[in-house]
Amino acid sequence: MPQSADKVLDHAPLFREPEYTEMLENKKINYECGHPDQLVQEIGDWTKSWEYREKNLAREAATINPAKACQPLGAVFAGAGYEKTMSFVHGSQGCVAYYRSHLSRHFKEPSSCVSSSMTEDAAVFGGLVNMVDGLANTKALYDPEMIAVSTTCMAEVIGDDLNSFIIQAKEKGSVEADFDVPYAHTPAFVGSHVDGYDNMQKGILSHFWDKAESRTESESINIIPGFDGFAVGNVRELKRILAEMGIADFTILSDVSDVYDTPSDGEFRMYSGGTKLADVPTALNAKATVSLQEYCTPKTLSYCKDKGQETAAFHYPMGVKGTDEFLMKLSELSGKEIPESLRLERGRLIDAMADSQAYLHGKTYAIYGDPDFVFAMAAFIMETGGEPRHCLATNGSKAWAKKMEDLLASSPFGKECQVWAGKDLWHMRSFLNTEPVDFLIGNSYGKYLERDTGTPLLRLAFPIFDRHHHHRFPTMFYQGTLTVLVKMLDLIFDKYDLDTIDPGVTDYSYDLTR
């Protein structure tokens, strides 16, 4: 065998060695009941046809590679953004392993979360005992100041009542009677991670705010970032903008910017940063609560409005217009002028777009991801003179689709775009094969579409597993949009170079200067 102590090969070159190629070929022939290559090719080509696309769109009983995750993932993410808070998922260990690994693989940071470790007996008799023991163990082992409880499919199917279970656990001495244990029911078989984020945010706020005797309005502003794989960079950029505007009285509800970006300095931080728990009760008195992602926060904003606050929601403030609208709302709520420094940033972004307009104009894109991201990305692409052709959100509603259609109708660059609410990435494969585009924008799961259809992928949505550290840089506001613009242009230029790379054949445009 080619592997030895003197010559240690990585798995990629190792599996190309003759011994392994022969072994894999024998496995295919003898054990995989393979069909002739010609038949496989014929069927593969048929799945790229319009005929197959119609069959694909007609399916109702199966979802194939949805561009979403389940509710508890969003709940864990929301809970992690509060100071010294341990997310506690009432369900099986395997579910929690999925949430932790998903977040850890994206942010390249430990993602602390515990489980009530429900097994078969709990599925039959209920998970009260698991809750009693689990809360006690969590408090004793990890010393949190708050435990944020959510549920998985198993707990929801059997009907476990979190409020009752938490009360009984406190009565049995699992944690002190006044220890903060907010909760949210997050059934994983409906909705998506954005709904779980919303449910947990509302659960945490109601836990603190419903105790208050009254509300005394202040000039403070609450800001909810929403579920965002780029939250480390975006929340820090948000804080910088608030400082530039002189807005000091604000609370970011669920601040994960330090949680998922801890330094390597010899100290392990199970808890790092997060919204201070002391600030959450007083956030009830805020003048307004602003959400950066409307579809991440409908229940939370409705709750805030019922408490007497003004509310406003945006769609992932990106691009010139998207950032303009957000800054003008901040100015209106705070009474602060938008400073010259931010006006200059806006001008620099427009200048950069103009400098590269010849390469951006007319490019076509397919976009998928969460509803707010897809909306913002399509809006920015049209600002560059690009043309969205397919906009897909598996967790998008009919109302979202109508809003997208109105957005696309507002620009000549959106007139040929189709909006796909509730569709998945296997549908996207059909779209890319029958109505090709220049570029695909989404998350790491799109790399299989890139390989299958030849459509270059730009990774701008959660999760990004196969590239590192993208989350440390903003994608929102003027500066974040500039980052997105550069990523788009890099992909465009890489494609130009790849298409003109053959010496003496296609290198007539293999230019040094573009």
Coordinates of C-alpha atoms in Angstrom, one line a residue:
M1 CA 0.0 0.0 0.0
P2 CA 1.2 3.6 -0.7
Q3 CA 0.7 4.7 2.9
S4 CA 3.6 4.3 5.3
A5 CA 5.2 6.1 8.2
D6 CA 7.8 7.6 5.9
K7 CA 5.2 8.7 3.3
V8 CA 1.9 9.8 4.9
L9 CA -0.5 10.9 2.2
D10 CA -3.6 13.1 2.7
H11 CA -6.9 11.3 1.8
A12 CA -7.3 13.1 -1.5
P13 CA -4.0 11.8 -3.2
L14 CA -4.2 8.6 -1.3
F15 CA -7.5 7.5 -2.9
R16 CA -6.1 8.2 -6.3
E17 CA -3.4 5.5 -5.8
P18 CA -3.8 2.4 -8.0
E19 CA -4.7 0.1 -5.1
Y20 CA -7.6 2.3 -4.0
T21 CA -8.9 3.0 -7.5
E22 CA -9.0 -0.7 -8.1
M23 CA -10.7 -1.4 -4.8
L24 CA -13.4 1.2 -5.4
E25 CA -14.0 -0.1 -8.9
N26 CA -14.5 -3.6 -7.7
K27 CA -16.8 -2.4 -5.0
K28 CA -18.9 -0.7 -7.7
I29 CA -19.0 -3.8 -9.9
N30 CA -19.6 -6.4 -7.2
Y31 CA -21.7 -4.7 -4.6
E32 CA -23.5 -1.6 -5.9
C33 CA -25.8 -3.3 -8.5
G34 CA -24.7 -0.7 -10.9
H35 CA -26.4 0.1 -14.2
P36 CA -24.5 0.5 -17.5
D37 CA -22.8 3.9 -17.8
Q38 CA -24.7 4.7 -20.9
L39 CA -28.1 4.3 -19.1
V40 CA -26.9 6.3 -16.1
Q41 CA -25.8 9.1 -18.6
E42 CA -29.2 9.0 -20.4
I43 CA -31.2 9.3 -17.2
G44 CA -28.8 12.0 -15.9
D45 CA -29.4 14.0 -19.1
W46 CA -33.1 13.6 -18.8
T47 CA -33.1 15.0 -15.3
K48 CA -31.8 18.2 -16.8
S49 CA -34.7 18.6 -19.2
W50 CA -37.9 20.7 -19.2
E51 CA -39.9 17.5 -19.0
Y52 CA -38.2 16.5 -15.8
R53 CA -38.5 20.0 -14.4
E54 CA -42.3 19.9 -14.7
K55 CA -42.3 16.5 -12.9
N56 CA -40.0 17.9 -10.3
L57 CA -42.2 21.0 -9.7
A58 CA -45.2 18.7 -9.4
R59 CA -43.9 16.7 -6.5
E60 CA -45.7 17.1 -3.2
A61 CA -44.7 14.2 -1.0
A62 CA -41.0 14.8 -0.7
T63 CA -38.5 17.6 0.0
I64 CA -35.0 17.2 -1.3
N65 CA -32.2 19.3 0.2
P66 CA -34.2 22.2 1.6
A67 CA -32.5 25.5 2.0
K68 CA -33.4 25.8 5.7
A69 CA -32.8 24.2 9.0
C70 CA -35.2 23.3 11.8
Q71 CA -36.6 25.5 14.6
P72 CA -34.4 24.5 17.5
L73 CA -31.3 25.6 15.7
G74 CA -32.6 29.2 15.5
A75 CA -33.6 29.0 19.2
V76 CA -30.1 27.9 20.2
F77 CA -28.6 30.7 18.2
A78 CA -30.9 33.3 19.8
G79 CA -30.3 32.0 23.3
A80 CA -26.5 32.0 22.8
G81 CA -26.6 35.8 22.3
Y82 CA -27.4 36.5 25.9
E83 CA -24.8 36.8 28.7
K84 CA -23.8 33.6 30.4
T85 CA -26.7 31.8 28.9
M86 CA -26.7 28.0 28.3
S87 CA -29.1 26.8 25.6
F88 CA -31.0 23.7 26.8
V89 CA -32.9 21.6 24.3
H90 CA -35.6 19.3 25.6
G91 CA -35.1 16.3 23.4
S92 CA -32.6 13.7 22.4
Q93 CA -28.8 14.0 22.4
G94 CA -28.6 13.5 18.6
C95 CA -30.6 16.6 17.9
V96 CA -28.4 18.8 20.0
A97 CA -25.3 17.3 18.4
Y98 CA -26.7 18.5 15.1
Y99 CA -27.3 22.1 16.3
R100 CA -23.9 22.3 17.9
S101 CA -22.0 20.9 15.0
H102 CA -23.9 23.1 12.5
L103 CA -22.9 26.3 14.4
S104 CA -19.4 25.1 15.2
R105 CA -18.6 24.2 11.6
H106 CA -19.8 27.6 10.3
F107 CA -18.2 29.8 13.0
K108 CA -15.2 27.6 13.7
E109 CA -15.9 28.1 17.4
P110 CA -17.2 25.8 20.2
S111 CA -21.0 26.0 20.4
S112 CA -22.2 25.2 24.0
C113 CA -25.6 23.6 24.3
V114 CA -27.0 20.8 26.4
S115 CA -29.8 18.3 26.1
S116 CA -32.3 16.7 28.4
S117 CA -31.2 13.4 26.8
M118 CA -34.7 12.0 26.2
T119 CA -34.8 8.3 25.1
E120 CA -37.5 5.7 24.6
D121 CA -38.8 5.8 28.1
A122 CA -39.3 9.5 28.0
A123 CA -41.1 9.2 24.7
V124 CA -43.6 6.9 26.4
F125 CA -43.9 8.5 29.9
G126 CA -42.9 12.1 29.2
G127 CA -39.7 14.0 29.8
L128 CA -40.4 15.6 33.2
V129 CA -37.7 13.5 35.0
N130 CA -35.3 14.5 32.2
M131 CA -36.1 18.1 32.7
V132 CA -35.7 17.9 36.5
D133 CA -32.3 16.2 36.3
G134 CA -31.2 18.2 33.2
L135 CA -31.7 21.6 34.7
A136 CA -30.0 20.6 37.9
N137 CA -27.0 19.2 36.0
T138 CA -26.7 22.2 33.7
K139 CA -26.7 24.6 36.6
A140 CA -24.2 22.5 38.6
L141 CA -21.8 21.7 35.8
Y142 CA -21.8 24.9 33.7
D143 CA -22.7 27.6 36.1
P144 CA -24.9 29.7 33.7
E145 CA -26.8 32.8 34.8
M146 CA -29.7 31.8 32.5
I147 CA -30.9 28.6 30.9
A148 CA -32.9 29.1 27.7
V149 CA -35.1 26.0 27.0
S150 CA -36.4 24.9 23.6
T151 CA -37.9 21.7 22.3
T152 CA -37.4 19.1 19.6
C153 CA -39.8 16.9 17.6
M154 CA -40.0 14.2 20.3
A155 CA -41.0 16.5 23.1
E156 CA -43.6 18.3 20.9
V157 CA -45.1 15.1 19.5
I158 CA -45.8 13.7 23.0
G159 CA -47.0 17.1 24.2
D160 CA -44.5 18.0 27.0
D161 CA -45.5 21.3 28.6
L162 CA -42.3 23.3 29.2
N163 CA -44.0 25.9 31.5
S164 CA -45.3 23.1 33.8
F165 CA -42.1 21.1 33.6
I166 CA -39.9 24.1 34.6
I167 CA -42.2 25.0 37.4
Q168 CA -42.1 21.5 38.7
A169 CA -38.4 21.3 38.3
K170 CA -38.0 24.4 40.4
E171 CA -40.3 23.0 43.1
K172 CA -38.1 19.9 43.2
G173 CA -35.0 22.1 43.7
S174 CA -33.3 21.7 40.3
V175 CA -32.6 25.4 40.3
E176 CA -33.6 28.3 42.5
A177 CA -37.2 29.5 42.2
D178 CA -36.0 32.9 40.9
F179 CA -33.4 31.5 38.5
D180 CA -34.1 32.7 34.9
V181 CA -35.3 29.8 32.7
P182 CA -37.1 31.3 29.7
Y183 CA -38.5 28.8 27.2
A184 CA -40.0 28.5 23.7
H185 CA -41.8 25.6 22.1
T186 CA -39.9 25.0 18.8
P187 CA -41.4 22.0 17.0
A188 CA -38.8 21.0 14.4
F189 CA -41.4 19.5 12.0
V190 CA -42.9 22.9 11.1
G191 CA -41.4 26.2 10.2
S192 CA -37.6 26.7 10.1
H193 CA -34.7 28.1 12.0
V194 CA -36.0 31.7 11.6
D195 CA -39.2 30.7 13.4
G196 CA -37.2 29.1 16.2
Y197 CA -35.2 32.3 16.5
D198 CA -38.4 34.3 16.7
N199 CA -40.0 32.0 19.2
M200 CA -36.9 32.1 21.5
Q201 CA -36.5 35.9 21.3
K202 CA -40.1 36.3 22.3
G203 CA -39.8 33.7 25.0
I204 CA -36.8 35.5 26.6
L205 CA -38.4 38.9 26.4
S206 CA -41.7 37.8 27.8
H207 CA -39.9 36.0 30.6
F208 CA -38.5 39.3 31.8
W209 CA -41.1 41.8 30.6
D210 CA -44.2 40.0 31.8
K211 CA -42.9 40.4 35.4
A212 CA -42.7 44.2 35.1
E213 CA -45.4 46.2 36.9
S214 CA -45.4 48.9 34.4
R215 CA -43.5 50.4 31.4
T216 CA -41.7 53.8 31.6
E217 CA -40.8 54.9 28.1
S218 CA -37.2 56.0 27.6
E219 CA -35.3 57.2 24.5
S220 CA -33.5 53.8 24.1
I221 CA -33.8 51.7 20.9
N222 CA -33.8 47.9 20.9
I223 CA -32.2 46.3 17.8
I224 CA -32.7 42.6 16.9
P225 CA -30.2 41.3 14.4
G226 CA -32.1 38.2 13.3
F227 CA -30.6 34.8 12.4
D228 CA -27.4 35.7 10.5
G229 CA -24.4 33.6 9.7
F230 CA -22.4 36.9 9.3
A231 CA -23.6 38.2 12.7
V232 CA -20.0 38.5 14.1
G233 CA -19.1 41.1 11.4
N234 CA -22.5 42.6 11.0
V235 CA -23.2 43.3 14.7
R236 CA -19.8 44.9 15.1
E237 CA -20.5 47.0 12.1
L238 CA -23.9 47.9 13.5
K239 CA -22.2 49.1 16.8
R240 CA -19.7 51.2 14.8
I241 CA -22.6 52.9 12.9
L242 CA -24.4 53.6 16.1
A243 CA -21.3 55.2 17.5
E244 CA -20.8 57.2 14.3
M245 CA -24.3 58.6 14.7
G246 CA -23.8 59.3 18.4
I247 CA -26.5 56.9 19.5
A248 CA -25.4 55.6 22.9
D249 CA -28.8 54.5 24.3
F250 CA -29.5 51.2 22.6
T251 CA -29.7 47.4 23.4
I252 CA -28.9 44.7 20.9
L253 CA -31.2 41.8 21.7
S254 CA -29.1 38.6 21.2
D255 CA -25.6 39.8 20.5
V256 CA -23.5 36.9 19.3
S257 CA -20.6 39.0 18.0
D258 CA -18.2 37.9 20.8
V259 CA -19.9 34.5 21.4
Y260 CA -18.8 33.1 18.1
D261 CA -15.4 34.9 17.8
T262 CA -13.4 34.2 20.9
P263 CA -9.6 34.8 20.9
S264 CA -7.0 32.1 21.2
D265 CA -5.0 33.3 24.2
G266 CA -4.9 30.2 26.4
E267 CA -8.2 30.8 28.2
F268 CA -11.3 28.8 27.3
R269 CA -14.4 30.9 27.4
M270 CA -17.6 28.9 27.7
Y271 CA -19.4 32.2 27.9
S272 CA -18.2 35.3 26.0
G273 CA -20.0 38.5 25.5
G274 CA -23.7 38.5 24.8
T275 CA -26.5 40.9 25.7
K276 CA -26.2 41.7 29.4
L277 CA -29.0 40.1 31.3
A278 CA -29.4 43.3 33.4
D279 CA -30.3 45.2 30.2
V280 CA -33.1 42.9 29.1
P281 CA -35.7 43.9 31.7
T282 CA -35.0 47.6 31.1
A283 CA -35.3 47.1 27.3
L284 CA -39.1 47.0 28.0
N285 CA -38.9 50.8 28.4
A286 CA -37.4 51.4 25.0
K287 CA -39.0 53.8 22.7
A288 CA -38.8 51.3 19.8
T289 CA -37.7 47.9 18.8
V290 CA -36.1 47.5 15.3
S291 CA -35.6 44.2 13.5
L292 CA -32.9 43.9 10.9
Q293 CA -34.8 40.8 9.5
E294 CA -38.6 41.0 9.3
Y295 CA -39.2 37.3 8.7
C296 CA -37.0 36.4 11.7
T297 CA -39.1 38.4 14.2
P298 CA -42.9 38.7 13.4
K299 CA -44.0 37.3 16.8
T300 CA -41.4 39.2 18.7
L301 CA -42.2 42.5 17.1
S302 CA -45.9 41.9 17.6
Y303 CA -45.2 41.3 21.3
C304 CA -43.1 44.5 21.5
K305 CA -45.9 46.5 19.8
D306 CA -48.4 45.1 22.3
K307 CA -46.1 46.4 25.1
G308 CA -46.4 49.9 23.7
Q309 CA -43.2 50.2 21.7
E310 CA -42.9 51.5 18.2
T311 CA -41.6 48.8 15.9
A312 CA -39.9 48.7 12.5
A313 CA -38.5 45.9 10.4
F314 CA -36.1 45.7 7.5
H315 CA -34.9 43.0 5.1
Y316 CA -31.2 42.5 5.9
P317 CA -30.0 46.1 5.3
M318 CA -27.7 45.7 2.3
G319 CA -27.1 47.8 -0.7
V320 CA -27.5 51.5 -1.1
K321 CA -31.3 51.8 -0.7
G322 CA -31.5 49.1 2.0
T323 CA -28.9 50.9 4.1
D324 CA -30.4 54.3 3.4
E325 CA -33.7 53.2 4.7
F326 CA -32.2 51.8 7.9
L327 CA -30.1 54.8 8.6
M328 CA -33.0 57.2 8.0
K329 CA -35.2 55.2 10.5
L330 CA -32.4 55.3 13.1
S331 CA -32.1 59.0 12.6
E332 CA -35.9 59.4 12.9
L333 CA -36.1 57.4 16.1
S334 CA -33.0 58.8 17.8
G335 CA -33.2 62.4 16.6
K336 CA -29.6 62.2 15.5
E337 CA -28.4 63.4 12.1
I338 CA -26.7 60.9 9.7
P339 CA -23.1 62.1 9.9
E340 CA -20.9 63.1 7.1
S341 CA -18.7 60.0 7.7
L342 CA -21.5 57.7 6.7
R343 CA -22.5 59.9 3.8
L344 CA -18.9 59.5 2.6
E345 CA -19.1 55.7 3.0
R346 CA -22.2 55.7 0.9
G347 CA -20.5 57.7 -1.8
R348 CA -17.5 55.4 -1.8
L349 CA -19.8 52.4 -2.3
I350 CA -21.5 54.0 -5.2
D351 CA -18.1 54.9 -6.7
A352 CA -17.0 51.3 -6.4
M353 CA -20.2 50.1 -8.1
A354 CA -19.7 52.7 -10.9
D355 CA -16.0 51.7 -11.3
S356 CA -17.0 48.1 -12.0
Q357 CA -20.3 48.7 -13.7
A358 CA -19.1 47.4 -17.1
Y359 CA -18.5 43.9 -15.6
L360 CA -21.6 43.9 -13.3
H361 CA -24.2 45.0 -15.8
G362 CA -26.3 42.3 -17.3
K363 CA -25.0 39.4 -15.2
T364 CA -27.7 36.9 -14.3
Y365 CA -28.1 35.3 -10.9
A366 CA -29.9 32.6 -9.0
I367 CA -30.3 33.3 -5.3
Y368 CA -31.4 31.1 -2.4
G369 CA -31.5 31.3 1.4
D370 CA -33.6 32.9 4.1
P371 CA -36.4 35.3 3.0
D372 CA -34.8 38.5 4.2
F373 CA -31.4 37.7 2.7
V374 CA -32.9 36.7 -0.7
F375 CA -34.8 40.0 -0.7
A376 CA -31.8 42.1 0.1
M377 CA -29.5 40.3 -2.3
A378 CA -31.9 40.7 -5.2
A379 CA -32.4 44.4 -4.5
F380 CA -28.6 45.0 -4.4
I381 CA -28.0 43.0 -7.6
M382 CA -30.5 45.2 -9.4
E383 CA -28.7 48.2 -8.1
T384 CA -25.5 46.9 -9.9
G385 CA -27.4 46.4 -13.1
G386 CA -27.4 42.7 -12.6
E387 CA -30.5 40.5 -13.2
P388 CA -31.9 38.1 -10.7
R389 CA -33.5 35.2 -12.5
H390 CA -34.4 32.7 -9.8
C391 CA -35.1 33.7 -6.1
L392 CA -35.8 30.7 -3.9
A393 CA -36.6 30.5 -0.2
T394 CA -37.6 27.2 1.1
N395 CA -38.9 28.9 4.2
G396 CA -40.5 31.8 2.2
S397 CA -44.3 32.3 2.5
K398 CA -46.8 33.4 -0.2
A399 CA -46.7 36.9 1.4
W400 CA -42.9 36.9 1.0
A401 CA -43.3 35.9 -2.7
K402 CA -45.7 38.7 -3.3
K403 CA -43.3 41.2 -1.7
M404 CA -40.5 39.8 -3.8
E405 CA -42.5 40.2 -7.0
D406 CA -43.3 43.8 -6.1
L407 CA -39.6 44.5 -5.6
L408 CA -38.6 42.8 -8.9
A409 CA -41.3 44.7 -10.8
S410 CA -39.9 48.0 -9.5
S411 CA -36.8 47.6 -11.7
P412 CA -36.3 46.6 -15.4
F413 CA -33.5 44.3 -14.2
G414 CA -36.0 42.2 -12.3
K415 CA -38.6 41.7 -15.0
E416 CA -37.5 38.2 -16.0
C417 CA -37.0 36.9 -12.4
Q418 CA -39.1 34.0 -11.0
V419 CA -39.8 33.7 -7.3
W420 CA -39.9 30.3 -5.7
A421 CA -41.4 30.1 -2.2
G422 CA -41.3 26.7 -0.5
K423 CA -39.1 25.1 -3.1
D424 CA -35.8 23.3 -2.4
L425 CA -32.3 22.9 -3.9
W426 CA -33.4 19.9 -6.1
H427 CA -35.9 22.3 -7.7
M428 CA -33.0 24.8 -8.1
R429 CA -31.1 22.2 -10.0
S430 CA -33.9 22.0 -12.5
F431 CA -34.0 25.8 -12.8
L432 CA -30.3 26.1 -13.4
N433 CA -30.4 23.3 -16.1
T434 CA -33.4 24.6 -18.0
E435 CA -32.8 28.4 -17.5
P436 CA -29.1 28.8 -16.8
V437 CA -27.7 31.9 -15.1
D438 CA -24.2 33.3 -14.8
F439 CA -23.8 32.9 -11.0
L440 CA -25.4 31.2 -8.0
I441 CA -25.6 32.8 -4.6
G442 CA -26.3 30.9 -1.4
N443 CA -24.5 28.7 1.1
S444 CA -22.1 25.8 1.0
Y445 CA -24.7 23.3 -0.1
G446 CA -24.7 25.0 -3.4
K447 CA -21.3 23.5 -4.3
Y448 CA -23.1 20.4 -5.5
L449 CA -25.2 22.5 -7.8
E450 CA -22.0 24.2 -9.0
R451 CA -20.4 20.9 -9.8
D452 CA -23.5 19.5 -11.4
T453 CA -24.6 22.5 -13.5
G454 CA -21.3 24.4 -13.9
T455 CA -22.8 27.5 -12.3
P456 CA -20.1 29.4 -10.2
L457 CA -21.2 29.7 -6.6
L458 CA -20.8 32.7 -4.3
R459 CA -21.1 31.8 -0.6
L460 CA -23.0 34.5 1.2
A461 CA -25.5 32.6 3.4
F462 CA -25.5 30.3 6.4
P463 CA -24.1 27.7 6.6
I464 CA -20.6 28.1 5.1
F465 CA -18.7 24.9 6.0
D466 CA -16.1 24.6 3.2
R467 CA -14.6 28.1 3.5
H468 CA -13.2 29.8 6.6
H469 CA -13.8 33.1 8.4
H470 CA -16.3 34.7 6.1
H471 CA -18.5 35.4 9.1
R472 CA -15.9 37.8 10.6
F473 CA -16.5 40.4 7.9
P474 CA -19.8 42.4 7.5
T475 CA -22.2 42.0 4.7
M476 CA -24.7 44.6 5.8
F477 CA -24.7 48.4 5.5
Y478 CA -22.4 50.4 3.2
Q479 CA -19.2 48.7 4.3
G480 CA -20.6 45.3 4.3
T481 CA -22.1 45.8 0.9
L482 CA -18.7 46.8 -0.4
T483 CA -17.4 43.4 0.9
V484 CA -20.2 41.7 -1.0
L485 CA -19.4 43.7 -4.1
V486 CA -15.8 42.6 -4.0
K487 CA -16.8 39.0 -3.6
M488 CA -19.1 39.2 -6.6
L489 CA -16.4 40.9 -8.7
D490 CA -13.8 38.3 -7.7
L491 CA -16.1 35.5 -8.9
I492 CA -16.8 37.4 -12.1
F493 CA -13.1 37.9 -12.8
D494 CA -12.2 34.3 -11.9
K495 CA -14.8 33.1 -14.4
Y496 CA -13.3 35.5 -17.1
D497 CA -9.8 34.1 -16.4
L498 CA -11.0 30.5 -16.4
D499 CA -12.8 31.0 -19.7
T500 CA -9.7 32.5 -21.4
I501 CA -6.9 30.4 -19.9
D502 CA -5.8 28.3 -22.9
P503 CA -2.6 29.7 -24.4
G504 CA -3.0 30.6 -28.1
V505 CA -6.6 29.4 -28.1
T506 CA -8.7 31.5 -25.7
D507 CA -6.2 33.7 -24.0
Y508 CA -7.0 36.7 -26.2
S509 CA -8.8 38.1 -23.1
Y510 CA -6.6 36.7 -20.4
D511 CA -6.0 40.2 -19.4
L512 CA -3.6 41.6 -16.7
T513 CA -5.8 44.7 -16.3
R514 CA -9.6 44.6 -16.1

